[in-house]
Amino acid sequence: MTHGRRGVYLSVAAMTIAVAGCSDEQKREYTLPESLCGVPAPTQALSRLLPAGKHLTVDKATPVADAITTCRATVDGHLVLSLEREIREVGASARDIAVNQLGVKQLTSAERDSVAYSDWAAVSVVQCRGGGAADMDISIAVKVLEPGHRNEAAMKELILEYTSAFKKRQPCTETS
């Protein structure tokens, strides 16, 4: 019996050391970005979606001038988050974009269906009507890729706060 108990204690001690070692490796050593594609980033939500690591890089690209803006976040060389803003013709719903463009199967809607999200992806649609500019919609699509973390509440918070900050920039004016 003494050997059995000692074996259990040694196993528990070994597991404790292994878990402690893992937690040391899984620290976030980088600073969260202040913005994504020029818009203030919801850091609380990002902190729950981005993985641990040493280095975070956020790259911005404009693959289609004045129509699409893309930001990609990498942690230690792994693409973990992608955000894309796109000027669209009027009429696409957040749900349609999430299903057809991102391949999301199960979604929750918010903000009178202008937002659709899951635990790994979210889409919002900003409607631009009147005010001297052509009628258009601007979609914001965000997805988290592994080793990022799936978290439905954080994804909802991210898309709602990012969209709100984006609207404050008055993206529907002619000069934006």
Coordinates of N, CA and C in Angstrom, one line a residue:
M1 N 0.8 -1.2 0.0 CA 0.0 0.0 0.0 C 0.9 1.3 0.0
T2 N 2.0 1.2 0.7 CA 2.8 2.4 0.8 C 3.3 2.7 -0.6
H3 N 3.7 1.7 -1.3 CA 4.2 1.9 -2.7 C 3.1 2.5 -3.6
G4 N 1.9 2.0 -3.4 CA 0.8 2.5 -4.2 C 0.5 4.0 -4.0
R5 N 0.5 4.3 -2.7 CA 0.2 5.7 -2.4 C 1.4 6.6 -2.9
R6 N 2.6 6.2 -2.7 CA 3.8 6.9 -3.1 C 3.7 7.1 -4.6
G7 N 3.3 6.1 -5.3 CA 3.2 6.2 -6.8 C 2.2 7.2 -7.2
V8 N 1.0 7.2 -6.5 CA 0.0 8.2 -6.8 C 0.5 9.6 -6.5
Y9 N 1.2 9.8 -5.3 CA 1.7 11.1 -5.0 C 2.7 11.6 -6.1
L10 N 3.6 10.6 -6.5 CA 4.6 11.0 -7.5 C 3.9 11.3 -8.8
S11 N 2.9 10.6 -9.2 CA 2.2 10.9 -10.4 C 1.5 12.3 -10.3
V12 N 0.9 12.6 -9.2 CA 0.3 13.9 -9.0 C 1.3 15.0 -9.1
A13 N 2.5 14.8 -8.4 CA 3.5 15.8 -8.4 C 4.1 16.0 -9.8
A14 N 4.2 14.9 -10.6 CA 4.7 15.0 -12.0 C 3.7 15.8 -12.8
M15 N 2.4 15.5 -12.7 CA 1.4 16.2 -13.4 C 1.4 17.7 -13.1
T16 N 1.5 18.0 -11.8 CA 1.6 19.4 -11.4 C 2.7 20.1 -12.0
I17 N 3.9 19.5 -12.0 CA 5.1 20.1 -12.7 C 4.9 20.3 -14.2
A18 N 4.3 19.3 -14.8 CA 4.0 19.3 -16.3 C 3.1 20.5 -16.6
V19 N 2.0 20.6 -15.8 CA 1.0 21.6 -16.0 C 1.6 23.0 -15.8
A20 N 2.4 23.1 -14.7 CA 3.1 24.4 -14.4 C 4.0 24.7 -15.6
G21 N 4.7 23.8 -16.1 CA 5.6 24.0 -17.3 C 4.8 24.5 -18.5
C22 N 3.7 23.9 -18.7 CA 2.8 24.3 -19.9 C 2.4 25.7 -19.7
S23 N 1.9 26.1 -18.5 CA 1.4 27.4 -18.3 C 2.5 28.4 -18.5
D24 N 3.7 28.1 -18.2 CA 4.8 29.1 -18.4 C 5.0 29.3 -19.9
E25 N 4.9 28.2 -20.7 CA 5.0 28.3 -22.1 C 3.9 29.0 -22.8
Q26 N 2.7 29.1 -22.2 CA 1.5 29.6 -22.8 C 1.2 31.0 -22.3
K27 N 2.2 31.8 -22.1 CA 2.0 33.2 -21.8 C 2.0 34.1 -23.0
R28 N 1.2 35.1 -22.9 CA 1.1 36.1 -24.0 C 2.2 37.1 -23.8
E29 N 3.3 37.1 -24.6 CA 4.4 38.0 -24.4 C 4.3 39.3 -25.3
Y30 N 3.3 39.3 -26.2 CA 3.1 40.4 -27.1 C 2.1 41.4 -26.6
T31 N 2.1 42.6 -27.1 CA 1.1 43.6 -26.8 C -0.1 43.5 -27.8
L32 N -1.3 43.5 -27.3 CA -2.4 43.5 -28.2 C -2.5 44.8 -29.1
P33 N -2.9 44.6 -30.3 CA -2.9 45.8 -31.2 C -3.9 46.8 -30.8
E34 N -3.5 48.1 -31.0 CA -4.5 49.2 -30.6 C -5.5 49.4 -31.7
S35 N -5.2 48.9 -33.0 CA -6.1 49.1 -34.1 C -6.0 47.9 -35.0
L36 N -7.1 47.7 -35.8 CA -7.1 46.7 -36.9 C -7.6 47.5 -38.1
C37 N -6.8 47.6 -39.1 CA -7.2 48.3 -40.4 C -7.6 49.7 -40.0
G38 N -6.8 50.4 -39.1 CA -7.0 51.8 -38.8 C -8.2 52.1 -37.9
V39 N -8.9 51.1 -37.4 CA -10.0 51.3 -36.5 C -9.6 50.7 -35.1
P40 N -10.0 51.5 -34.0 CA -9.6 51.0 -32.7 C -10.1 49.5 -32.5
A41 N -9.1 48.7 -31.9 CA -9.4 47.3 -31.7 C -10.0 47.1 -30.3
P42 N -11.0 46.2 -30.3 CA -11.6 45.9 -29.0 C -10.7 44.9 -28.2
T43 N -9.8 45.4 -27.4 CA -8.7 44.6 -26.9 C -9.2 43.5 -25.9
Q44 N -10.3 43.8 -25.2 CA -10.8 42.7 -24.3 C -11.3 41.5 -25.0
A45 N -12.0 41.7 -26.1 CA -12.4 40.6 -27.0 C -11.2 39.9 -27.6
L46 N -10.3 40.7 -28.2 CA -9.1 40.1 -28.8 C -8.3 39.3 -27.8
S47 N -8.2 39.7 -26.6 CA -7.4 38.9 -25.6 C -8.0 37.6 -25.4
R48 N -9.3 37.4 -25.6 CA -9.9 36.1 -25.4 C -9.9 35.2 -26.7
L49 N -9.6 35.8 -27.8 CA -9.5 35.1 -29.1 C -8.1 34.8 -29.5
L50 N -7.2 35.6 -29.2 CA -5.8 35.4 -29.7 C -5.0 34.5 -28.8
P51 N -4.2 33.6 -29.3 CA -3.4 32.6 -28.5 C -2.2 33.3 -27.8
A52 N -1.7 32.5 -26.9 CA -0.4 32.9 -26.3 C 0.7 32.8 -27.3
G53 N 1.8 33.6 -27.1 CA 2.9 33.6 -28.0 C 3.8 34.7 -27.7
K54 N 4.9 34.8 -28.5 CA 5.9 35.8 -28.2 C 5.7 37.0 -29.1
H55 N 5.4 36.8 -30.4 CA 5.4 37.9 -31.3 C 4.0 38.0 -32.1
L56 N 3.5 39.2 -32.1 CA 2.2 39.5 -32.9 C 2.6 40.5 -34.0
T57 N 2.1 40.1 -35.2 CA 2.3 41.0 -36.3 C 0.9 41.3 -36.9
V58 N 0.6 42.5 -37.2 CA -0.7 42.8 -37.9 C -0.3 43.5 -39.2
D59 N -0.7 42.9 -40.3 CA -0.5 43.5 -41.6 C -1.8 43.9 -42.2
K60 N -1.7 45.1 -42.9 CA -2.9 45.6 -43.6 C -2.6 45.6 -45.1
A61 N -3.6 45.2 -45.9 CA -3.5 45.2 -47.3 C -4.7 45.8 -48.0
T62 N -4.6 46.3 -49.2 CA -5.8 46.7 -49.9 C -5.7 46.0 -51.3
P63 N -6.2 44.8 -51.3 CA -6.1 44.0 -52.6 C -6.9 44.6 -53.7
V64 N -8.0 45.3 -53.4 CA -8.8 45.9 -54.4 C -9.0 47.4 -53.9
A65 N -8.2 48.3 -54.5 CA -8.2 49.7 -54.1 C -9.6 50.2 -53.9
D66 N -9.8 50.9 -52.8 CA -11.1 51.5 -52.4 C -12.3 50.6 -52.3
A67 N -12.1 49.3 -52.4 CA -13.2 48.4 -52.3 C -13.0 47.4 -51.1
I68 N -11.8 46.9 -51.0 CA -11.5 45.9 -49.9 C -10.3 46.2 -49.1
T69 N -10.4 46.1 -47.8 CA -9.3 46.3 -47.0 C -9.2 45.1 -46.1
T70 N -8.0 44.5 -46.0 CA -7.8 43.3 -45.2 C -6.7 43.5 -44.2
C71 N -6.9 43.0 -43.0 CA -5.9 43.0 -41.9 C -5.7 41.5 -41.5
R72 N -4.5 41.1 -41.3 CA -4.2 39.8 -40.8 C -3.3 39.8 -39.6
A73 N -3.7 39.1 -38.6 CA -2.8 39.0 -37.4 C -2.2 37.7 -37.3
T74 N -0.9 37.7 -37.1 CA -0.1 36.4 -37.0 C 0.6 36.4 -35.6
V75 N 0.6 35.3 -35.0 CA 1.3 35.1 -33.7 C 2.3 34.0 -33.9
D76 N 3.6 34.4 -33.7 CA 4.7 33.5 -33.9 C 4.7 32.8 -35.3
G77 N 4.3 33.6 -36.3 CA 4.3 33.1 -37.7 C 3.0 32.4 -38.1
H78 N 2.0 32.2 -37.2 CA 0.8 31.5 -37.5 C -0.3 32.5 -37.7
L79 N -1.0 32.5 -38.9 CA -2.2 33.3 -39.1 C -3.3 33.0 -38.1
V80 N -3.7 33.9 -37.3 CA -4.7 33.6 -36.3 C -6.0 34.4 -36.4
L81 N -5.9 35.5 -37.1 CA -7.1 36.4 -37.2 C -7.1 37.1 -38.5
S82 N -8.2 37.1 -39.2 CA -8.3 37.9 -40.4 C -9.5 38.8 -40.4
L83 N -9.4 40.0 -40.8 CA -10.5 41.0 -40.8 C -10.5 41.6 -42.2
E84 N -11.7 41.6 -42.8 CA -11.8 42.2 -44.1 C -13.0 43.1 -44.2
R85 N -12.8 44.3 -44.7 CA -13.9 45.2 -44.9 C -14.1 45.3 -46.4
E86 N -15.3 45.3 -46.9 CA -15.6 45.3 -48.3 C -16.8 46.2 -48.6
I87 N -16.6 47.0 -49.6 CA -17.7 47.8 -50.1 C -18.5 46.9 -51.1
R88 N -19.8 46.8 -50.8 CA -20.7 45.9 -51.6 C -21.9 46.6 -52.1
E89 N -22.5 46.0 -53.1 CA -23.8 46.5 -53.6 C -24.8 46.3 -52.4
V90 N -25.8 47.1 -52.5 CA -26.9 47.1 -51.4 C -27.6 45.7 -51.4
G91 N -27.8 45.2 -50.2 CA -28.7 44.0 -50.1 C -28.2 42.8 -49.5
A92 N -26.9 42.6 -49.4 CA -26.3 41.4 -48.8 C -26.5 41.4 -47.3
S93 N -27.0 40.4 -46.7 CA -27.2 40.3 -45.3 C -25.9 39.8 -44.6
A94 N -25.8 40.1 -43.3 CA -24.6 39.6 -42.6 C -24.6 38.0 -42.6
R95 N -25.8 37.5 -42.4 CA -25.9 36.0 -42.4 C -25.5 35.4 -43.8
D96 N -26.0 36.0 -44.9 CA -25.6 35.5 -46.2 C -24.1 35.5 -46.4
I97 N -23.5 36.6 -46.0 CA -22.0 36.8 -46.2 C -21.3 35.7 -45.3
A98 N -21.7 35.6 -44.1 CA -21.1 34.6 -43.2 C -21.2 33.2 -43.8
V99 N -22.4 32.8 -44.3 CA -22.6 31.5 -44.8 C -21.8 31.3 -46.1
N100 N -22.0 32.2 -47.1 CA -21.4 32.1 -48.4 C -20.0 32.4 -48.5
Q101 N -19.5 33.4 -47.8 CA -18.1 33.8 -47.9 C -17.2 33.1 -46.9
L102 N -17.7 32.9 -45.7 CA -16.9 32.3 -44.7 C -17.2 30.9 -44.4
G103 N -18.3 30.4 -44.9 CA -18.6 29.0 -44.7 C -19.1 28.6 -43.3
V104 N -19.7 29.6 -42.6 CA -20.2 29.4 -41.2 C -21.5 28.7 -41.3
K105 N -21.7 27.6 -40.6 CA -23.0 26.9 -40.6 C -24.0 27.3 -39.6
Q106 N -23.6 27.5 -38.4 CA -24.5 27.9 -37.3 C -24.2 29.3 -36.8
L107 N -25.1 30.2 -36.9 CA -24.9 31.6 -36.6 C -26.0 32.1 -35.6
T108 N -25.6 33.1 -34.9 CA -26.5 33.9 -34.1 C -26.6 35.3 -34.7
S109 N -27.7 35.9 -34.7 CA -27.9 37.2 -35.2 C -28.1 38.2 -34.1
A110 N -27.7 39.5 -34.4 CA -27.8 40.6 -33.5 C -28.0 41.9 -34.3
E111 N -28.4 42.9 -33.5 CA -28.5 44.2 -34.1 C -29.5 44.2 -35.3
R112 N -30.6 43.7 -35.1 CA -31.7 43.6 -36.2 C -31.1 43.0 -37.4
D113 N -30.4 41.9 -37.3 CA -29.8 41.1 -38.3 C -28.7 41.7 -39.1
S114 N -28.2 42.9 -38.7 CA -27.0 43.5 -39.4 C -25.7 42.8 -38.9
V115 N -25.8 41.9 -37.9 CA -24.6 41.2 -37.4 C -25.0 39.7 -37.3
A116 N -24.0 38.9 -37.7 CA -24.2 37.4 -37.5 C -22.8 36.9 -37.0
Y117 N -22.8 36.0 -36.1 CA -21.6 35.5 -35.5 C -21.7 34.1 -35.0
S118 N -20.5 33.5 -34.9 CA -20.4 32.2 -34.3 C -19.2 32.2 -33.3
D119 N -18.7 31.1 -32.9 CA -17.6 31.1 -32.0 C -16.3 31.4 -32.7
W120 N -16.2 31.3 -34.1 CA -15.0 31.6 -34.8 C -15.0 32.6 -35.9
A121 N -16.2 33.1 -36.2 CA -16.4 34.1 -37.2 C -17.5 35.0 -37.0
A122 N -17.4 36.2 -37.6 CA -18.5 37.2 -37.4 C -18.5 38.1 -38.6
V123 N -19.7 38.6 -38.9 CA -19.9 39.5 -40.0 C -20.9 40.6 -39.6
S124 N -20.6 41.9 -40.0 CA -21.6 42.9 -39.8 C -21.7 43.7 -41.1
V125 N -22.8 44.3 -41.3 CA -23.1 45.1 -42.5 C -23.5 46.5 -42.1
V126 N -22.7 47.5 -42.6 CA -23.0 48.9 -42.4 C -23.7 49.4 -43.6
Q127 N -24.9 49.9 -43.5 CA -25.7 50.4 -44.7 C -25.4 51.9 -44.8
C128 N -25.0 52.3 -46.1 CA -24.8 53.7 -46.4 C -25.9 54.1 -47.4
R129 N -26.7 55.0 -46.9 CA -27.9 55.4 -47.7 C -27.9 57.0 -47.7
G130 N -28.1 57.6 -48.9 CA -28.3 59.0 -48.9 C -27.1 59.8 -48.5
G131 N -27.3 61.1 -48.2 CA -26.2 61.9 -47.8 C -25.2 62.3 -48.9
G132 N -25.6 62.2 -50.1 CA -24.7 62.6 -51.2 C -23.8 61.5 -51.8
A133 N -23.7 60.4 -51.1 CA -22.9 59.3 -51.6 C -23.8 58.3 -52.2
A134 N -23.2 57.4 -53.1 CA -24.0 56.4 -53.7 C -24.4 55.4 -52.6
D135 N -25.6 54.8 -52.8 CA -26.1 53.8 -51.8 C -25.2 52.6 -52.0
M136 N -24.7 52.1 -50.8 CA -23.8 50.9 -50.8 C -23.9 50.3 -49.4
D137 N -23.3 49.2 -49.3 CA -23.1 48.5 -48.0 C -21.6 48.3 -47.8
I138 N -21.2 48.3 -46.5 CA -19.9 47.9 -46.2 C -19.9 46.7 -45.2
S139 N -19.3 45.6 -45.6 CA -19.3 44.4 -44.8 C -18.0 44.4 -44.0
I140 N -18.1 43.9 -42.8 CA -16.9 43.6 -42.0 C -17.0 42.1 -41.6
A141 N -16.0 41.4 -42.1 CA -15.9 40.0 -41.8 C -14.7 39.6 -41.0
V142 N -14.8 38.9 -39.9 CA -13.7 38.6 -39.0 C -13.7 37.1 -38.8
K143 N -12.6 36.5 -38.9 CA -12.5 35.0 -38.5 C -11.2 34.8 -37.7
V144 N -11.4 33.8 -36.8 CA -10.2 33.4 -36.0 C -9.8 32.0 -36.5
L145 N -8.6 31.8 -36.7 CA -8.0 30.5 -37.2 C -7.2 29.9 -36.1
E146 N -7.0 28.6 -36.0 CA -6.2 28.0 -35.0 C -4.7 28.4 -35.3
P147 N -4.0 28.6 -34.2 CA -4.3 28.3 -32.8 C -5.0 29.3 -32.0
G148 N -5.7 30.2 -32.7 CA -6.6 31.2 -32.0 C -7.7 30.4 -31.3
H149 N -8.4 31.1 -30.4 CA -9.4 30.5 -29.5 C -10.8 30.8 -30.0
R150 N -11.6 29.8 -30.1 CA -13.0 29.9 -30.4 C -13.8 30.4 -29.2
N151 N -14.6 31.5 -29.3 CA -15.3 32.0 -28.2 C -16.4 32.9 -28.7
E152 N -17.6 32.4 -28.6 CA -18.8 33.1 -29.2 C -19.0 34.4 -28.6
A153 N -18.9 34.5 -27.2 CA -19.2 35.8 -26.6 C -18.1 36.8 -27.0
A154 N -16.8 36.4 -27.1 CA -15.8 37.3 -27.5 C -15.9 37.7 -28.9
M155 N -16.4 36.8 -29.8 CA -16.6 37.2 -31.2 C -17.7 38.2 -31.3
K156 N -18.8 38.0 -30.6 CA -19.9 39.0 -30.6 C -19.4 40.3 -30.2
E157 N -18.7 40.4 -29.1 CA -18.1 41.6 -28.5 C -17.2 42.3 -29.5
L158 N -16.3 41.5 -30.2 CA -15.4 42.0 -31.2 C -16.1 42.7 -32.3
I159 N -17.1 42.0 -32.9 CA -17.8 42.5 -34.1 C -18.6 43.7 -33.7
L160 N -19.3 43.7 -32.6 CA -20.1 44.8 -32.2 C -19.3 46.1 -31.9
E161 N -18.2 45.9 -31.1 CA -17.4 47.1 -30.8 C -16.6 47.6 -32.0
Y162 N -16.1 46.7 -32.8 CA -15.4 47.1 -34.0 C -16.3 47.9 -35.0
T163 N -17.5 47.3 -35.2 CA -18.4 48.0 -36.1 C -18.8 49.4 -35.5
S164 N -19.0 49.5 -34.3 CA -19.4 50.8 -33.6 C -18.2 51.8 -33.9
A165 N -17.0 51.4 -33.6 CA -15.8 52.3 -33.8 C -15.7 52.6 -35.3
F166 N -16.0 51.7 -36.2 CA -15.9 51.9 -37.6 C -16.9 53.0 -38.0
K167 N -18.1 52.9 -37.5 CA -19.2 53.8 -37.9 C -18.9 55.2 -37.4
K168 N -18.1 55.3 -36.3 CA -17.7 56.7 -35.8 C -16.8 57.4 -36.8
R169 N -16.1 56.6 -37.6 CA -15.3 57.2 -38.7 C -16.0 57.8 -39.8
Q170 N -17.4 57.6 -39.8 CA -18.3 58.1 -40.9 C -17.8 57.5 -42.2
P171 N -17.9 56.2 -42.4 CA -17.4 55.6 -43.6 C -18.3 55.8 -44.8
C172 N -19.5 56.3 -44.6 CA -20.4 56.4 -45.7 C -20.3 57.8 -46.4
T173 N -19.5 58.7 -45.9 CA -19.3 60.0 -46.6 C -18.5 59.8 -47.9
E174 N -18.7 60.8 -48.7 CA -18.1 60.7 -50.0 C -16.5 60.7 -50.0
T175 N -16.0 61.3 -48.9 CA -14.5 61.4 -48.8 C -13.9 60.2 -48.2
S176 N -14.6 59.2 -47.7 CA -14.0 58.1 -47.0 C -13.5 57.0 -47.9

